[in-house]
mmCIF file of C-alpha atoms in Angstrom:
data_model
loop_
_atom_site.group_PDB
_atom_site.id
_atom_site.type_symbol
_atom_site.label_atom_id
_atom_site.label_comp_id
_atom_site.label_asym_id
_atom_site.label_seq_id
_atom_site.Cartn_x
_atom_site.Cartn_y
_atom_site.Cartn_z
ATOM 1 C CA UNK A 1 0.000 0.000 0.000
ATOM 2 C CA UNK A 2 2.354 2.070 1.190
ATOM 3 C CA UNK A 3 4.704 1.801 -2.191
ATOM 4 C CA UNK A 4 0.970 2.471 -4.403
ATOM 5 C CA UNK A 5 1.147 6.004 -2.764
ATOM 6 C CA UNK A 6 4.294 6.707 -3.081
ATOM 7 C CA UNK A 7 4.201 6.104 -7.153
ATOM 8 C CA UNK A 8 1.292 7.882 -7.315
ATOM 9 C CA UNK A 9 2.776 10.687 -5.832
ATOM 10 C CA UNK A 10 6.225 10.218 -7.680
ATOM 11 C CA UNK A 11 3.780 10.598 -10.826
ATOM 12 C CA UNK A 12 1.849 13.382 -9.606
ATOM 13 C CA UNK A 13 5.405 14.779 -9.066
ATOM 14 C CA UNK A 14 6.904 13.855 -12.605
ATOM 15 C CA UNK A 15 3.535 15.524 -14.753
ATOM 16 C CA UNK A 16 4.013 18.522 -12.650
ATOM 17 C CA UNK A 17 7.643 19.157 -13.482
ATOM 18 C CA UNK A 18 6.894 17.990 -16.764
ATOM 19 C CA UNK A 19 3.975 20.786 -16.988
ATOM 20 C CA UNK A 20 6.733 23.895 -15.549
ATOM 21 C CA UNK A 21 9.524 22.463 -18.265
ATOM 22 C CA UNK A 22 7.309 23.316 -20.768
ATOM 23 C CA UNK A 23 5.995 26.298 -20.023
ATOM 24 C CA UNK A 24 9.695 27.649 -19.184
ATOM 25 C CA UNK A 25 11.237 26.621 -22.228
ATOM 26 C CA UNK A 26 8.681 25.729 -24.572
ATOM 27 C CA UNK A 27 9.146 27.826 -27.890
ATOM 28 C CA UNK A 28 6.516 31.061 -27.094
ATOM 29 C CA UNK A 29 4.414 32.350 -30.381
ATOM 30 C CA UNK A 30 4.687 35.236 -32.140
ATOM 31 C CA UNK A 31 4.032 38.516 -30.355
ATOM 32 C CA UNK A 32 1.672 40.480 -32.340
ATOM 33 C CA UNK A 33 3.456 42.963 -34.533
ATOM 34 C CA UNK A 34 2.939 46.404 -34.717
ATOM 35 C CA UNK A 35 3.004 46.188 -38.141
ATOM 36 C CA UNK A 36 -0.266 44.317 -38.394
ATOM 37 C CA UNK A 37 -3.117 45.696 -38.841
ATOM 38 C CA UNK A 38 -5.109 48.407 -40.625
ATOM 39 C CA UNK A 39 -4.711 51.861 -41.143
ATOM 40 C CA UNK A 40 -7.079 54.232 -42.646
ATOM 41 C CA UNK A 41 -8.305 57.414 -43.025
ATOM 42 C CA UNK A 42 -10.903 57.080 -45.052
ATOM 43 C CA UNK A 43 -14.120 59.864 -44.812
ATOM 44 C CA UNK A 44 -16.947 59.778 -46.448
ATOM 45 C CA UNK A 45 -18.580 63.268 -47.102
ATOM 46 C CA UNK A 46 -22.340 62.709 -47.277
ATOM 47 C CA UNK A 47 -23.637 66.103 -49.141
ATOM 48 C CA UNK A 48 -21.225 65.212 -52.369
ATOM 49 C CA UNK A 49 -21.061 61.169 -52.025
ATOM 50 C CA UNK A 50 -17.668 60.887 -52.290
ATOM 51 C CA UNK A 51 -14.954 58.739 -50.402
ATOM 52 C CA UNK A 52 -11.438 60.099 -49.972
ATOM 53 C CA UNK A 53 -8.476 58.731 -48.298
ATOM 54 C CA UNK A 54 -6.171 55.762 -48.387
ATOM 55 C CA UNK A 55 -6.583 52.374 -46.479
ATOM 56 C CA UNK A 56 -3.812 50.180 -45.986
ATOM 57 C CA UNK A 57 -3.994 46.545 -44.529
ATOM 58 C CA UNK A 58 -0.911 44.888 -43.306
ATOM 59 C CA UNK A 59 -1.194 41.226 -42.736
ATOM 60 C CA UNK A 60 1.291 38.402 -42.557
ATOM 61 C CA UNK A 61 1.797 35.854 -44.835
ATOM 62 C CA UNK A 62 4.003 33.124 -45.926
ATOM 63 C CA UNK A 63 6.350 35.351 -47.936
ATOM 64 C CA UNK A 64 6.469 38.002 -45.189
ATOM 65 C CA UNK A 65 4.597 40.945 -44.541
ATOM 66 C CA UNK A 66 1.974 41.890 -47.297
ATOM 67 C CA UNK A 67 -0.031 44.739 -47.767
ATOM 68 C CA UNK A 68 -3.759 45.677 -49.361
ATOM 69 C CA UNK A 69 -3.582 49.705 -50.128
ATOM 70 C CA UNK A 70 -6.724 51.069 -51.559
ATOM 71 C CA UNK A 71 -7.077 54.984 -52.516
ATOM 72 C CA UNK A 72 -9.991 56.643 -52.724
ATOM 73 C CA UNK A 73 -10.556 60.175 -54.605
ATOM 74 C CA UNK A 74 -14.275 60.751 -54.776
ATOM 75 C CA UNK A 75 -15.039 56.679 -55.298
ATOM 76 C CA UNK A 76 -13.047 53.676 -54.282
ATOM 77 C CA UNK A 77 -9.989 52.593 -56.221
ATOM 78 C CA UNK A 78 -8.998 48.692 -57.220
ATOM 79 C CA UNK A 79 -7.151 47.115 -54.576
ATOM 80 C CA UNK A 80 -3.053 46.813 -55.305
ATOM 81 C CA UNK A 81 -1.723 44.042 -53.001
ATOM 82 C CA UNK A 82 2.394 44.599 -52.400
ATOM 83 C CA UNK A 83 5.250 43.073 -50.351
ATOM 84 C CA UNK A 84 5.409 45.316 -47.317
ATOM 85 C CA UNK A 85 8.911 45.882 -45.467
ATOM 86 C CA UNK A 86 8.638 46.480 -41.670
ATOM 87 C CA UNK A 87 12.037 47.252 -39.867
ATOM 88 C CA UNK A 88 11.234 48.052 -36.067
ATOM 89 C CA UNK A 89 8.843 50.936 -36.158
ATOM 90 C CA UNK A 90 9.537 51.752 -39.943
ATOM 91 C CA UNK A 91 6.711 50.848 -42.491
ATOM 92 C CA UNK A 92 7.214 50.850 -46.451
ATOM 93 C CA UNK A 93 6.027 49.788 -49.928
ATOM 94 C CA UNK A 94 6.212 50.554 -53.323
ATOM 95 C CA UNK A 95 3.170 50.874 -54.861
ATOM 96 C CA UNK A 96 3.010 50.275 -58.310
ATOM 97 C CA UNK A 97 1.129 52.382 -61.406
ATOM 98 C CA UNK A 98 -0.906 49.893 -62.227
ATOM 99 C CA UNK A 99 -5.098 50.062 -62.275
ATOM 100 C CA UNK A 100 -5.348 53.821 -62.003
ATOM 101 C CA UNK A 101 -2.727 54.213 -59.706
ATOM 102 C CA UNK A 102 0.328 56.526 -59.923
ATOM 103 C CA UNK A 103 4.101 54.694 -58.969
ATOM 104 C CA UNK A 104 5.067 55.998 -55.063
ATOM 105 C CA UNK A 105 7.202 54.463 -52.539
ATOM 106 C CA UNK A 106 6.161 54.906 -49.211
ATOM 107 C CA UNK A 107 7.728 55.138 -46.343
ATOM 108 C CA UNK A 108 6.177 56.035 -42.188
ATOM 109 C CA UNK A 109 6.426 55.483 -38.740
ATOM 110 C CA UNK A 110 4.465 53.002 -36.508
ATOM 111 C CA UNK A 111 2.825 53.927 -32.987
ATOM 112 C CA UNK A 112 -0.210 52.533 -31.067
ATOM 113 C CA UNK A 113 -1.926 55.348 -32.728
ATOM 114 C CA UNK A 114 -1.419 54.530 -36.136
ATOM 115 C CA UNK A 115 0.947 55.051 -38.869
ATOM 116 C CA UNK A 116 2.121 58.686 -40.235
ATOM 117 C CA UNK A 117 4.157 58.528 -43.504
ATOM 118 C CA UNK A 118 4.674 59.603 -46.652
ATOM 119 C CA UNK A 119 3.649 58.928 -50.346
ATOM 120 C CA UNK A 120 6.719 60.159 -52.607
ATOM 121 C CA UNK A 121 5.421 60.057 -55.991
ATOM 122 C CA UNK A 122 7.694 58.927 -59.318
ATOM 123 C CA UNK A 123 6.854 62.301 -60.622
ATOM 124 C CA UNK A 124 8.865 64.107 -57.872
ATOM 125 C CA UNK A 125 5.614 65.166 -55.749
ATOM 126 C CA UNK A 126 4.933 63.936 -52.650
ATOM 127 C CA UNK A 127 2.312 63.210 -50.413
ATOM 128 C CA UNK A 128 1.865 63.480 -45.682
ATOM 129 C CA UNK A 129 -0.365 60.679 -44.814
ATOM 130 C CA UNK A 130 -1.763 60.239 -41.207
ATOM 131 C CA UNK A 131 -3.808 56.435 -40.844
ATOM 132 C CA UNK A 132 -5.124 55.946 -37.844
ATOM 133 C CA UNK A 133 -4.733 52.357 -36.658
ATOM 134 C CA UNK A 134 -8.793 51.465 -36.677
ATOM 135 C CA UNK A 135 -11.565 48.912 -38.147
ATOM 136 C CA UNK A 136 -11.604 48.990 -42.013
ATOM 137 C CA UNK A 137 -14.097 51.223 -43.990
ATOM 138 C CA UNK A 138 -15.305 48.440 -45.102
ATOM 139 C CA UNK A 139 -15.627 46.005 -41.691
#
C-alpha cells in the first residue's frame, strides 16, 4: 500500500515538473506585430457622395509581410496588393502604377496610434499621410 502512494505521488510529481519544463522553455508564439493591422483614413462626405483617403492593410503571410492599399478620390480605387517591409517601427512599400494608380514608394512610422508617412510620388511630388490604426471602412 504504502509503495501504491508513493508512485502515485512520484507521478503526480513527474507531470508537474513535466507541466513547468514546458511552459519555461517551450518555444513562445509570435508577439503580435505592430506592423499588423489596418490603417485608414478614409471619410466619407455625405452632401457630395464621395470617399477620400487611403486604407492600408498589413497582414502576414508566408512570404512576409503583405499589404492591401486602396485609394480613394471621390469613389473607391482597385485594390493593389504589395510586399510590405517592416524594420522596427519603420513601415514601407512601393506601390506600383498599375489600375489607375500613380508609382510611389512609401515610407512612415508606426505607434499605437497609427501610422504617419509619406507617399513620394515617381513624378517628384509627394504626399503626408496620417492612418489611424482602426476597423476597415469596409468592416
Amino acid at each position: 500500500m504504502f509503495n501504491e502512494c508513493r508512485d502515485v505521488q512520484m507521478s503526480k510529481l513527474i507531470a508537474f515538473l513535466i507541466c513547468c519544463f514546458t511552459l519555461v522553455y517551450a518555444p513562445q508564439g509570435n508577439a503580435k506585430s505592430p506592423c499588423l493591422g489596418t490603417f485608414s483614413n478614409f471619410t466619407f462626405t455625405k452632401e457630395a457622395g464621395d470617399l477620400v483617403g487611403v486604407e492600408i492593410k498589413v497582414v502576414q503571410s508566408r512570404s512576409g509581410y503583405q499589404g492591401a492599399i486602396q485609394f480613394s478620390e471621390g469613389e473607391p480605387g482597385s485594390l493593389t496588393v504589395v510586399p510590405v517591409k517592416c524594420n522596427g517601427t519603420t513601415l514601407s512599400f512601393d506601390v506600383p502604377a498599375a489600375d489607375g494608380n500613380v508609382a510611389a514608394h512609401f515610407e512612415g512610422k508606426l505607434s499605437k496610434a497609427g501610422l504617419d508617412g509619406v507617399f513620394k510620388y515617381d513624378s517628384g511630388a509627394s504626399n503626408h499621410a496620417t492612418l489611424p490604426r482602426r476597423k476597415g471602412y469596409w468592416d
